[in-house]
PDB file of C-alpha atoms in Angstrom:
ATOM      1  CA  MET Y   1       0.000   0.000   0.000  1.00  0.00           C
ATOM      2  CA  ALA Y   2       1.189   3.529  -0.731  1.00  0.00           C
ATOM      3  CA  ALA Y   3       2.685   5.437   2.182  1.00  0.00           C
ATOM      4  CA  SER Y   4       1.365   8.777   1.000  1.00  0.00           C
ATOM      5  CA  PRO Y   5      -1.268   9.843  -1.497  1.00  0.00           C
ATOM      6  CA  SER Y   6       1.291  11.311  -3.880  1.00  0.00           C
ATOM      7  CA  SER Y   7       3.058   7.970  -4.208  1.00  0.00           C
ATOM      8  CA  ALA Y   8      -0.164   6.174  -5.130  1.00  0.00           C
ATOM      9  CA  ALA Y   9      -0.386   5.087  -8.758  1.00  0.00           C
ATOM     10  CA  THR Y  10      -1.632   7.937 -10.915  1.00  0.00           C
ATOM     11  CA  GLU Y  11      -2.869   5.589 -13.569  1.00  0.00           C
ATOM     12  CA  ARG Y  12      -2.684   1.954 -14.505  1.00  0.00           C
ATOM     13  CA  ARG Y  13      -2.942   0.590 -18.023  1.00  0.00           C
ATOM     14  CA  GLY Y  14      -5.157   3.376 -19.231  1.00  0.00           C
ATOM     15  CA  ILE Y  15      -7.261   3.645 -16.078  1.00  0.00           C
ATOM     16  CA  PRO Y  16      -6.832   7.126 -14.522  1.00  0.00           C
ATOM     17  CA  GLY Y  17      -6.114   7.142 -10.822  1.00  0.00           C
ATOM     18  CA  ALA Y  18      -8.482   8.986  -8.514  1.00  0.00           C
ATOM     19  CA  GLN Y  19      -6.839  11.956  -6.830  1.00  0.00           C
ATOM     20  CA  PHE Y  20      -7.040  11.755  -3.064  1.00  0.00           C
ATOM     21  CA  VAL Y  21      -8.383  14.936  -1.498  1.00  0.00           C
ATOM     22  CA  GLU Y  22      -6.594  15.949   1.690  1.00  0.00           C
ATOM     23  CA  ASP Y  23      -8.872  18.879   2.419  1.00  0.00           C
ATOM     24  CA  VAL Y  24     -12.106  19.687   0.625  1.00  0.00           C
ATOM     25  CA  GLN Y  25     -11.741  23.455   0.884  1.00  0.00           C
ATOM     26  CA  THR Y  26      -8.237  23.377  -0.631  1.00  0.00           C
ATOM     27  CA  TYR Y  27      -9.395  20.997  -3.355  1.00  0.00           C
ATOM     28  CA  LEU Y  28     -12.240  23.304  -4.413  1.00  0.00           C
ATOM     29  CA  THR Y  29     -10.087  26.432  -4.344  1.00  0.00           C
ATOM     30  CA  GLN Y  30      -7.267  24.768  -6.273  1.00  0.00           C
ATOM     31  CA  SER Y  31      -9.474  23.306  -8.949  1.00  0.00           C
ATOM     32  CA  GLY Y  32     -11.496  26.498  -9.133  1.00  0.00           C
ATOM     33  CA  LEU Y  33     -14.730  24.537  -9.180  1.00  0.00           C
ATOM     34  CA  ASP Y  34     -17.854  25.243  -7.235  1.00  0.00           C
ATOM     35  CA  VAL Y  35     -19.511  22.417  -5.358  1.00  0.00           C
ATOM     36  CA  SER Y  36     -21.988  21.314  -8.040  1.00  0.00           C
ATOM     37  CA  SER Y  37     -19.349  21.316 -10.793  1.00  0.00           C
ATOM     38  CA  ALA Y  38     -16.986  19.316  -8.601  1.00  0.00           C
ATOM     39  CA  LEU Y  39     -19.738  16.810  -7.801  1.00  0.00           C
ATOM     40  CA  ALA Y  40     -20.664  16.555 -11.494  1.00  0.00           C
ATOM     41  CA  PHE Y  41     -17.031  15.932 -12.450  1.00  0.00           C
ATOM     42  CA  LEU Y  42     -16.640  13.243  -9.781  1.00  0.00           C
ATOM     43  CA  GLN Y  43     -19.909  11.561 -10.765  1.00  0.00           C
ATOM     44  CA  GLU Y  44     -18.803  11.448 -14.381  1.00  0.00           C
ATOM     45  CA  ARG Y  45     -15.503   9.881 -13.326  1.00  0.00           C
ATOM     46  CA  LEU Y  46     -17.478   7.273 -11.404  1.00  0.00           C
ATOM     47  CA  GLN Y  47     -19.532   6.449 -14.504  1.00  0.00           C
ATOM     48  CA  GLN Y  48     -16.355   6.020 -16.539  1.00  0.00           C
ATOM     49  CA  TYR Y  49     -14.942   3.690 -13.917  1.00  0.00           C
ATOM     50  CA  LYS Y  50     -18.149   1.637 -13.881  1.00  0.00           C
ATOM     51  CA  PHE Y  51     -17.988   1.313 -17.669  1.00  0.00           C
ATOM     52  CA  VAL Y  52     -14.404   0.032 -17.553  1.00  0.00           C
ATOM     53  CA  GLU Y  53     -15.334  -2.312 -14.713  1.00  0.00           C
ATOM     54  CA  MET Y  54     -18.049  -3.917 -16.858  1.00  0.00           C
ATOM     55  CA  LYS Y  55     -15.554  -4.460 -19.663  1.00  0.00           C
ATOM     56  CA  LEU Y  56     -13.006  -6.043 -17.326  1.00  0.00           C
ATOM     57  CA  LEU Y  57     -15.639  -8.286 -15.720  1.00  0.00           C
ATOM     58  CA  ALA Y  58     -16.648  -9.567 -19.180  1.00  0.00           C
ATOM     59  CA  GLN Y  59     -13.004 -10.349 -19.964  1.00  0.00           C
ATOM     60  CA  GLN Y  60     -12.692 -12.100 -16.622  1.00  0.00           C
ATOM     61  CA  ARG Y  61     -15.716 -14.280 -17.370  1.00  0.00           C
ATOM     62  CA  ASP Y  62     -14.234 -15.251 -20.752  1.00  0.00           C
ATOM     63  CA  LEU Y  63     -10.902 -16.223 -19.236  1.00  0.00           C
ATOM     64  CA  GLN Y  64     -12.567 -18.127 -16.410  1.00  0.00           C
ATOM     65  CA  ALA Y  65     -14.465 -20.173 -18.994  1.00  0.00           C
ATOM     66  CA  LYS Y  66     -11.385 -20.747 -21.152  1.00  0.00           C
ATOM     67  CA  ILE Y  67      -9.218 -22.170 -18.368  1.00  0.00           C
ATOM     68  CA  PRO Y  68     -11.343 -25.253 -17.518  1.00  0.00           C
ATOM     69  CA  ASP Y  69     -11.680 -25.908 -21.278  1.00  0.00           C
ATOM     70  CA  ILE Y  70      -7.914 -26.084 -21.696  1.00  0.00           C
ATOM     71  CA  GLU Y  71      -7.651 -28.300 -18.615  1.00  0.00           C
ATOM     72  CA  LYS Y  72     -10.247 -30.681 -20.082  1.00  0.00           C
ATOM     73  CA  CYS Y  73      -8.210 -30.921 -23.308  1.00  0.00           C
ATOM     74  CA  LEU Y  74      -5.059 -31.670 -21.341  1.00  0.00           C
ATOM     75  CA  GLU Y  75      -6.860 -34.448 -19.495  1.00  0.00           C
ATOM     76  CA  ILE Y  76      -8.019 -36.085 -22.726  1.00  0.00           C
ATOM     77  CA  VAL Y  77      -4.587 -35.926 -24.314  1.00  0.00           C
ATOM     78  CA  ALA Y  78      -3.077 -37.436 -21.165  1.00  0.00           C
ATOM     79  CA  THR Y  79      -5.659 -40.241 -21.251  1.00  0.00           C
ATOM     80  CA  LEU Y  80      -4.922 -40.944 -24.928  1.00  0.00           C
ATOM     81  CA  GLU Y  81      -1.200 -41.111 -24.195  1.00  0.00           C
ATOM     82  CA  ALA Y  82      -1.759 -43.439 -21.238  1.00  0.00           C
ATOM     83  CA  LYS Y  83      -3.881 -45.742 -23.387  1.00  0.00           C
ATOM     84  CA  LYS Y  84      -1.265 -45.740 -26.133  1.00  0.00           C
ATOM     85  CA  ASN Y  85       1.434 -46.671 -23.649  1.00  0.00           C
ATOM     86  CA  ALA Y  86      -0.691 -49.459 -22.251  1.00  0.00           C
ATOM     87  CA  GLY Y  87      -1.324 -50.662 -25.786  1.00  0.00           C
ATOM     88  CA  GLU Y  88      -5.068 -50.454 -25.289  1.00  0.00           C
ATOM     89  CA  ALA Y  89      -7.668 -48.795 -27.440  1.00  0.00           C
ATOM     90  CA  LEU Y  90      -9.792 -46.074 -25.886  1.00  0.00           C
ATOM     91  CA  ILE Y  91     -13.500 -46.715 -26.105  1.00  0.00           C
ATOM     92  CA  ALA Y  92     -15.622 -43.670 -25.427  1.00  0.00           C
ATOM     93  CA  ASP Y  93     -19.211 -42.531 -25.801  1.00  0.00           C
ATOM     94  CA  PHE Y  94     -19.487 -39.126 -27.342  1.00  0.00           C
ATOM     95  CA  GLU Y  95     -22.328 -36.786 -28.229  1.00  0.00           C
ATOM     96  CA  VAL Y  96     -23.222 -36.835 -31.918  1.00  0.00           C
ATOM     97  CA  SER Y  97     -26.068 -34.413 -31.558  1.00  0.00           C
ATOM     98  CA  GLU Y  98     -28.060 -33.185 -28.611  1.00  0.00           C
ATOM     99  CA  GLY Y  99     -29.201 -36.212 -26.631  1.00  0.00           C
ATOM    100  CA  ILE Y 100     -27.710 -38.678 -29.156  1.00  0.00           C
ATOM    101  CA  TYR Y 101     -24.530 -40.513 -28.264  1.00  0.00           C
ATOM    102  CA  SER Y 102     -22.389 -42.900 -30.215  1.00  0.00           C
ATOM    103  CA  ARG Y 103     -19.498 -45.142 -29.334  1.00  0.00           C
ATOM    104  CA  ALA Y 104     -16.000 -44.579 -30.687  1.00  0.00           C
ATOM    105  CA  ARG Y 105     -12.920 -46.750 -30.620  1.00  0.00           C
ATOM    106  CA  VAL Y 106      -9.666 -44.833 -30.741  1.00  0.00           C
ATOM    107  CA  GLU Y 107      -6.662 -47.010 -31.478  1.00  0.00           C
ATOM    108  CA  ASP Y 108      -2.984 -46.480 -31.553  1.00  0.00           C
ATOM    109  CA  ASN Y 109      -2.982 -42.757 -31.980  1.00  0.00           C
ATOM    110  CA  ASP Y 110       0.234 -40.856 -32.166  1.00  0.00           C
ATOM    111  CA  SER Y 111      -1.316 -37.549 -32.949  1.00  0.00           C
ATOM    112  CA  VAL Y 112      -4.229 -35.367 -31.966  1.00  0.00           C
ATOM    113  CA  CYS Y 113      -5.858 -32.456 -33.713  1.00  0.00           C
ATOM    114  CA  LEU Y 114      -6.223 -29.214 -31.808  1.00  0.00           C
ATOM    115  CA  TRP Y 115      -8.767 -26.525 -32.614  1.00  0.00           C
ATOM    116  CA  LEU Y 116      -6.845 -23.257 -32.792  1.00  0.00           C
ATOM    117  CA  GLY Y 117      -9.801 -21.019 -33.494  1.00  0.00           C
ATOM    118  CA  ALA Y 118     -10.674 -19.130 -36.691  1.00  0.00           C
ATOM    119  CA  ASN Y 119     -11.805 -22.378 -38.331  1.00  0.00           C
ATOM    120  CA  VAL Y 120      -8.299 -23.786 -38.140  1.00  0.00           C
ATOM    121  CA  MET Y 121      -7.488 -27.234 -36.766  1.00  0.00           C
ATOM    122  CA  LEU Y 122      -3.926 -28.490 -36.624  1.00  0.00           C
ATOM    123  CA  GLU Y 123      -2.513 -31.972 -36.082  1.00  0.00           C
ATOM    124  CA  TYR Y 124       0.078 -32.415 -33.344  1.00  0.00           C
ATOM    125  CA  SER Y 125       1.854 -35.314 -31.738  1.00  0.00           C
ATOM    126  CA  CYS Y 126       0.572 -36.033 -28.236  1.00  0.00           C
ATOM    127  CA  GLU Y 127       3.708 -34.500 -26.747  1.00  0.00           C
ATOM    128  CA  GLU Y 128       3.541 -31.339 -28.811  1.00  0.00           C
ATOM    129  CA  ALA Y 129      -0.156 -31.038 -28.044  1.00  0.00           C
ATOM    130  CA  THR Y 130       0.481 -31.298 -24.325  1.00  0.00           C
ATOM    131  CA  ASP Y 131       3.192 -28.634 -24.561  1.00  0.00           C
ATOM    132  CA  LEU Y 132       1.013 -26.273 -26.543  1.00  0.00           C
ATOM    133  CA  LEU Y 133      -1.948 -26.747 -24.228  1.00  0.00           C
ATOM    134  CA  GLN Y 134       0.242 -26.209 -21.152  1.00  0.00           C
ATOM    135  CA  LYS Y 135       1.594 -23.008 -22.655  1.00  0.00           C
ATOM    136  CA  ASN Y 136      -1.923 -21.764 -23.411  1.00  0.00           C
ATOM    137  CA  LEU Y 137      -2.998 -22.618 -19.897  1.00  0.00           C
ATOM    138  CA  GLN Y 138      -0.075 -20.673 -18.387  1.00  0.00           C
ATOM    139  CA  ASN Y 139      -0.830 -17.675 -20.589  1.00  0.00           C
ATOM    140  CA  ALA Y 140      -4.516 -17.735 -19.684  1.00  0.00           C
ATOM    141  CA  LYS Y 141      -3.752 -17.952 -15.969  1.00  0.00           C
ATOM    142  CA  ALA Y 142      -1.204 -15.127 -16.215  1.00  0.00           C
ATOM    143  CA  SER Y 143      -3.676 -12.918 -18.104  1.00  0.00           C
ATOM    144  CA  LEU Y 144      -6.280 -13.616 -15.430  1.00  0.00           C
ATOM    145  CA  GLU Y 145      -3.826 -12.534 -12.714  1.00  0.00           C
ATOM    146  CA  VAL Y 146      -3.122  -9.241 -14.466  1.00  0.00           C
ATOM    147  CA  LEU Y 147      -6.830  -8.703 -15.024  1.00  0.00           C
ATOM    148  CA  LEU Y 148      -7.657  -9.283 -11.375  1.00  0.00           C
ATOM    149  CA  THR Y 149      -4.991  -6.779 -10.326  1.00  0.00           C
ATOM    150  CA  ASP Y 150      -6.460  -4.254 -12.770  1.00  0.00           C
ATOM    151  CA  LEU Y 151      -9.913  -4.830 -11.264  1.00  0.00           C
ATOM    152  CA  GLN Y 152      -8.526  -4.348  -7.780  1.00  0.00           C
ATOM    153  CA  PHE Y 153      -6.913  -1.056  -8.761  1.00  0.00           C
ATOM    154  CA  LEU Y 154     -10.126   0.060 -10.443  1.00  0.00           C
ATOM    155  CA  ARG Y 155     -12.259  -0.773  -7.427  1.00  0.00           C
ATOM    156  CA  ASP Y 156      -9.897   1.207  -5.179  1.00  0.00           C
ATOM    157  CA  GLN Y 157     -10.289   4.236  -7.443  1.00  0.00           C
ATOM    158  CA  VAL Y 158     -14.071   3.824  -7.340  1.00  0.00           C
ATOM    159  CA  THR Y 159     -14.021   3.736  -3.532  1.00  0.00           C
ATOM    160  CA  ILE Y 160     -11.786   6.828  -3.335  1.00  0.00           C
ATOM    161  CA  THR Y 161     -14.099   8.695  -5.709  1.00  0.00           C
ATOM    162  CA  GLN Y 162     -17.222   7.679  -3.781  1.00  0.00           C
ATOM    163  CA  VAL Y 163     -15.688   8.827  -0.500  1.00  0.00           C
ATOM    164  CA  THR Y 164     -14.609  12.121  -2.093  1.00  0.00           C
ATOM    165  CA  ILE Y 165     -18.139  12.704  -3.397  1.00  0.00           C
ATOM    166  CA  ALA Y 166     -19.542  12.099   0.084  1.00  0.00           C
ATOM    167  CA  ARG Y 167     -17.001  14.463   1.650  1.00  0.00           C
ATOM    168  CA  VAL Y 168     -17.587  17.288  -0.839  1.00  0.00           C
ATOM    169  CA  TYR Y 169     -21.325  16.935  -0.327  1.00  0.00           C
ATOM    170  CA  ASN Y 170     -20.983  16.911   3.464  1.00  0.00           C
ATOM    171  CA  TRP Y 171     -18.639  19.887   3.352  1.00  0.00           C
ATOM    172  CA  ASP Y 172     -21.234  21.792   1.357  1.00  0.00           C
ATOM    173  CA  VAL Y 173     -24.031  20.913   3.783  1.00  0.00           C
ATOM    174  CA  HIS Y 174     -21.774  21.948   6.656  1.00  0.00           C
ATOM    175  CA  GLN Y 175     -20.969  25.280   4.961  1.00  0.00           C
ATOM    176  CA  ARG Y 176     -24.636  26.001   4.331  1.00  0.00           C
ATOM    177  CA  ARG Y 177     -25.450  25.243   7.940  1.00  0.00           C
ATOM    178  CA  ILE Y 178     -22.722  27.621   9.149  1.00  0.00           C
ATOM    179  CA  ARG Y 179     -23.952  30.311   6.803  1.00  0.00           C
ATOM    180  CA  SER Y 180     -27.586  29.922   7.856  1.00  0.00           C
ATOM    181  CA  THR Y 181     -26.771  29.999  11.595  1.00  0.00           C
ATOM    182  CA  ALA Y 182     -24.508  33.018  10.981  1.00  0.00           C
ATOM    183  CA  SER Y 183     -27.224  34.901   9.132  1.00  0.00           C
ATOM    184  CA  ALA Y 184     -29.842  33.850  11.721  1.00  0.00           C
ATOM    185  CA  SER Y 185     -27.752  35.262  14.568  1.00  0.00           C
ATOM    186  CA  THR Y 186     -27.211  38.575  12.764  1.00  0.00           C
ATOM    187  CA  ASP Y 187     -30.932  39.035  12.123  1.00  0.00           C
ATOM    188  CA  PRO Y 188     -32.436  41.492  14.507  1.00  0.00           C
TER     189      PRO Y 188
ATOM    190  CA  MET P   1     -21.125   3.492   2.369  1.00  0.00           C
ATOM    191  CA  GLN P   2     -23.375   6.367   3.355  1.00  0.00           C
ATOM    192  CA  GLN P   3     -22.653  10.025   3.973  1.00  0.00           C
ATOM    193  CA  GLY P   4     -22.904  11.541   7.448  1.00  0.00           C
ATOM    194  CA  ALA P   5     -25.270  14.284   8.531  1.00  0.00           C
ATOM    195  CA  GLY P   6     -23.101  17.102   7.191  1.00  0.00           C
ATOM    196  CA  SER P   7     -20.551  16.976   9.968  1.00  0.00           C
ATOM    197  CA  GLU P   8     -16.987  18.182   9.551  1.00  0.00           C
ATOM    198  CA  MET P   9     -15.409  14.840   8.767  1.00  0.00           C
ATOM    199  CA  VAL P  10     -11.659  14.721   8.274  1.00  0.00           C
ATOM    200  CA  VAL P  11     -10.532  11.789   6.174  1.00  0.00           C
ATOM    201  CA  THR P  12      -6.826  11.055   6.083  1.00  0.00           C
ATOM    202  CA  TRP P  13      -5.010   8.985   3.473  1.00  0.00           C
ATOM    203  CA  GLU P  14      -4.670   6.227   6.068  1.00  0.00           C
ATOM    204  CA  ASP P  15      -8.458   6.237   6.553  1.00  0.00           C
ATOM    205  CA  GLN P  16      -8.917   6.041   2.791  1.00  0.00           C
ATOM    206  CA  LEU P  17      -6.549   3.076   2.625  1.00  0.00           C
ATOM    207  CA  ASN P  18      -8.471   1.356   5.418  1.00  0.00           C
ATOM    208  CA  ILE P  19     -11.754   1.939   3.623  1.00  0.00           C
ATOM    209  CA  ASN P  20     -10.273   0.606   0.375  1.00  0.00           C
ATOM    210  CA  ARG P  21      -8.941  -2.427   2.185  1.00  0.00           C
ATOM    211  CA  PHE P  22     -12.319  -3.094   3.788  1.00  0.00           C
ATOM    212  CA  SER P  23     -13.991  -2.893   0.389  1.00  0.00           C
ATOM    213  CA  ASN P  24     -11.471  -5.362  -1.094  1.00  0.00           C
ATOM    214  CA  LEU P  25     -11.963  -7.775   1.795  1.00  0.00           C
ATOM    215  CA  ASN P  26     -15.732  -7.539   1.435  1.00  0.00           C
ATOM    216  CA  ASN P  27     -15.513  -8.370  -2.278  1.00  0.00           C
ATOM    217  CA  ARG P  28     -13.130 -11.237  -1.558  1.00  0.00           C
ATOM    218  CA  PHE P  29     -15.550 -12.489   1.114  1.00  0.00           C
ATOM    219  CA  HIS P  30     -18.437 -12.684  -1.362  1.00  0.00           C
ATOM    220  CA  ASP P  31     -16.241 -14.383  -3.975  1.00  0.00           C
ATOM    221  CA  LEU P  32     -15.126 -16.901  -1.352  1.00  0.00           C
ATOM    222  CA  GLU P  33     -18.725 -17.647  -0.385  1.00  0.00           C
ATOM    223  CA  ASP P  34     -19.491 -18.441  -4.038  1.00  0.00           C
ATOM    224  CA  GLU P  35     -16.387 -20.591  -4.385  1.00  0.00           C
ATOM    225  CA  ILE P  36     -17.165 -22.464  -1.164  1.00  0.00           C
ATOM    226  CA  LYS P  37     -20.690 -23.138  -2.373  1.00  0.00           C
ATOM    227  CA  ALA P  38     -19.353 -24.546  -5.666  1.00  0.00           C
ATOM    228  CA  ALA P  39     -16.737 -26.658  -3.868  1.00  0.00           C
ATOM    229  CA  LYS P  40     -19.367 -28.091  -1.477  1.00  0.00           C
ATOM    230  CA  GLU P  41     -21.574 -28.971  -4.437  1.00  0.00           C
ATOM    231  CA  ARG P  42     -18.682 -30.685  -6.185  1.00  0.00           C
ATOM    232  CA  ASN P  43     -17.962 -32.618  -3.002  1.00  0.00           C
ATOM    233  CA  GLU P  44     -21.561 -33.796  -2.815  1.00  0.00           C
ATOM    234  CA  ASN P  45     -21.559 -34.863  -6.455  1.00  0.00           C
ATOM    235  CA  LEU P  46     -18.385 -36.881  -5.962  1.00  0.00           C
ATOM    236  CA  GLU P  47     -19.914 -38.517  -2.869  1.00  0.00           C
ATOM    237  CA  ASP P  48     -23.018 -39.448  -4.833  1.00  0.00           C
ATOM    238  CA  ALA P  49     -20.860 -40.781  -7.663  1.00  0.00           C
ATOM    239  CA  SER P  50     -18.808 -43.000  -5.389  1.00  0.00           C
ATOM    240  CA  ASN P  51     -21.964 -44.262  -3.672  1.00  0.00           C
ATOM    241  CA  GLU P  52     -23.454 -45.159  -7.040  1.00  0.00           C
ATOM    242  CA  LEU P  53     -20.226 -46.944  -7.926  1.00  0.00           C
ATOM    243  CA  ILE P  54     -20.500 -49.154  -4.861  1.00  0.00           C
ATOM    244  CA  LEU P  55     -24.061 -50.079  -5.792  1.00  0.00           C
ATOM    245  CA  THR P  56     -23.409 -50.867  -9.449  1.00  0.00           C
ATOM    246  CA  ASP P  57     -22.265 -54.268 -10.575  1.00  0.00           C
ATOM    247  CA  GLU P  58     -20.983 -53.225 -13.956  1.00  0.00           C
ATOM    248  CA  GLU P  59     -17.341 -53.862 -14.628  1.00  0.00           C
ATOM    249  CA  VAL P  60     -16.868 -51.010 -17.036  1.00  0.00           C
ATOM    250  CA  VAL P  61     -18.037 -47.538 -16.111  1.00  0.00           C
ATOM    251  CA  ARG P  62     -18.458 -44.575 -18.415  1.00  0.00           C
ATOM    252  CA  PHE P  63     -16.256 -41.936 -16.847  1.00  0.00           C
ATOM    253  CA  GLN P  64     -16.458 -38.367 -18.115  1.00  0.00           C
ATOM    254  CA  ILE P  65     -13.188 -36.993 -19.442  1.00  0.00           C
ATOM    255  CA  GLY P  66     -13.594 -33.652 -21.133  1.00  0.00           C
ATOM    256  CA  ASP P  67     -16.786 -33.886 -23.162  1.00  0.00           C
ATOM    257  CA  VAL P  68     -16.758 -37.639 -23.814  1.00  0.00           C
ATOM    258  CA  PHE P  69     -17.505 -40.615 -21.649  1.00  0.00           C
ATOM    259  CA  ALA P  70     -14.594 -43.035 -21.719  1.00  0.00           C
ATOM    260  CA  HIS P  71     -15.073 -46.698 -20.851  1.00  0.00           C
ATOM    261  CA  VAL P  72     -12.952 -47.219 -17.784  1.00  0.00           C
ATOM    262  CA  PRO P  73     -12.715 -50.302 -15.550  1.00  0.00           C
ATOM    263  CA  ARG P  74     -14.527 -49.811 -12.280  1.00  0.00           C
ATOM    264  CA  GLU P  75     -11.488 -50.009 -10.042  1.00  0.00           C
ATOM    265  CA  GLU P  76      -9.725 -47.265 -11.897  1.00  0.00           C
ATOM    266  CA  VAL P  77     -12.827 -45.100 -11.642  1.00  0.00           C
ATOM    267  CA  GLU P  78     -12.964 -45.700  -7.898  1.00  0.00           C
ATOM    268  CA  ASP P  79      -9.351 -44.602  -7.553  1.00  0.00           C
ATOM    269  CA  ARG P  80      -9.891 -41.542  -9.683  1.00  0.00           C
ATOM    270  CA  ILE P  81     -12.931 -40.482  -7.704  1.00  0.00           C
ATOM    271  CA  GLU P  82     -11.081 -40.951  -4.407  1.00  0.00           C
ATOM    272  CA  LEU P  83      -8.351 -38.681  -5.705  1.00  0.00           C
ATOM    273  CA  MET P  84     -10.843 -36.066  -6.835  1.00  0.00           C
ATOM    274  CA  LYS P  85     -12.604 -36.221  -3.464  1.00  0.00           C
ATOM    275  CA  GLU P  86      -9.330 -35.644  -1.623  1.00  0.00           C
ATOM    276  CA  GLU P  87      -8.471 -32.715  -3.843  1.00  0.00           C
ATOM    277  CA  THR P  88     -11.876 -31.110  -3.403  1.00  0.00           C
ATOM    278  CA  ALA P  89     -11.783 -31.598   0.386  1.00  0.00           C
ATOM    279  CA  LYS P  90      -8.369 -29.938   0.595  1.00  0.00           C
ATOM    280  CA  ASN P  91      -9.518 -27.075  -1.588  1.00  0.00           C
ATOM    281  CA  LEU P  92     -12.645 -26.594   0.514  1.00  0.00           C
ATOM    282  CA  GLU P  93     -10.595 -26.495   3.698  1.00  0.00           C
ATOM    283  CA  LYS P  94      -8.286 -23.887   2.223  1.00  0.00           C
ATOM    284  CA  LEU P  95     -11.236 -21.736   1.170  1.00  0.00           C
ATOM    285  CA  GLU P  96     -12.882 -21.961   4.599  1.00  0.00           C
ATOM    286  CA  GLU P  97      -9.616 -20.936   6.250  1.00  0.00           C
ATOM    287  CA  GLU P  98      -9.253 -17.949   3.977  1.00  0.00           C
ATOM    288  CA  LYS P  99     -12.851 -16.976   4.719  1.00  0.00           C
ATOM    289  CA  GLU P 100     -12.183 -16.991   8.465  1.00  0.00           C
ATOM    290  CA  SER P 101      -9.100 -14.858   7.982  1.00  0.00           C
ATOM    291  CA  VAL P 102     -10.973 -12.367   5.800  1.00  0.00           C
ATOM    292  CA  LEU P 103     -13.813 -12.088   8.324  1.00  0.00           C
ATOM    293  CA  ALA P 104     -11.313 -11.490  11.147  1.00  0.00           C
ATOM    294  CA  GLN P 105      -9.567  -8.723   9.192  1.00  0.00           C
ATOM    295  CA  MET P 106     -12.887  -7.124   8.363  1.00  0.00           C
ATOM    296  CA  ALA P 107     -13.895  -7.139  12.043  1.00  0.00           C
ATOM    297  CA  GLU P 108     -10.616  -5.392  12.937  1.00  0.00           C
ATOM    298  CA  LEU P 109     -11.098  -2.737  10.290  1.00  0.00           C
ATOM    299  CA  LYS P 110     -14.694  -2.188  11.376  1.00  0.00           C
ATOM    300  CA  LYS P 111     -13.477  -1.438  14.883  1.00  0.00           C
ATOM    301  CA  VAL P 112     -10.919   1.078  13.626  1.00  0.00           C
ATOM    302  CA  LEU P 113     -13.263   2.784  11.174  1.00  0.00           C
ATOM    303  CA  TYR P 114     -16.265   2.972  13.482  1.00  0.00           C
ATOM    304  CA  ALA P 115     -14.028   4.394  16.207  1.00  0.00           C
ATOM    305  CA  LYS P 116     -12.974   7.241  13.929  1.00  0.00           C
ATOM    306  CA  PHE P 117     -16.184   7.880  12.012  1.00  0.00           C
ATOM    307  CA  LYS P 118     -18.952   6.567  14.286  1.00  0.00           C
ATOM    308  CA  ASP P 119     -22.238   7.293  12.521  1.00  0.00           C
ATOM    309  CA  SER P 120     -20.705   8.866   9.448  1.00  0.00           C
ATOM    310  CA  ILE P 121     -19.849   5.502   7.983  1.00  0.00           C
ATOM    311  CA  ASN P 122     -21.881   2.391   7.298  1.00  0.00           C
ATOM    312  CA  LEU P 123     -19.999  -0.857   6.897  1.00  0.00           C
ATOM    313  CA  GLU P 124     -22.910  -3.233   7.116  1.00  0.00           C
ATOM    314  CA  GLU P 125     -24.388  -5.370   4.399  1.00  0.00           C
ATOM    315  CA  ASP P 126     -27.763  -3.981   3.399  1.00  0.00           C
TER     316      ASP P 126
END
């Protein structure tokens, strides 16, 4: 965690950092904004953050679906290799169409075909396939890590902005109250 | 988090960091609850599967690998399921531990934040 607000990250991968406000009065004087403009600016920032958050959450869902898929592929390739080494054929029931299954006998396979996306399927030896799948799995997990850190940063900025909005609003209410009691006490 | 009743509330950077940390912990807590629920369900399914295995008298069981059902001898399936059950139990234990830790940290932070802000802050689930 940052030791002082000025050492906090000012932005991360395109996401602007929220400026921490030490003192509301100073903030308003320095930015030259009145209360409603400041609140409007902060609200707009919040909307932008929410928009980016939605995008990141969608990416997270995609990655979280991709990872078990890759793991399933790795399991199948491992099973095929084990069967080959044992000299046995693999008999499996697979889905031909929804609700319809058929039996397959897979014998003596040295290679598997991997779907690479974009209507491309490539044949690999079991070893190469395992390597490629492992690499994809590592990449997916690493991307997920980075994404989660981005989300964390984003959520911190959202919290800072929400707290700032509350403080500016409270400061304004406080100022109005002071002004109204001051004018009430000067009334004859 | 709600605003106070217009009081002069001083928020330091340390307070902000505490609030941020509380928010992170709260999010992590909800994620953990979801993960624990999924892990418990998986545990139950594996239990049911191994119970079914004991009851069946078939020698070859269709065991799901990926999207296909491979014909696997019953003993091997039993071993595999035992392994999966162990893994899930360990995972569940780890998640429960993390949940306890998160709850403890949140309780600490609540004490600190309520002490400073009293009514000006709301840290409860609505």
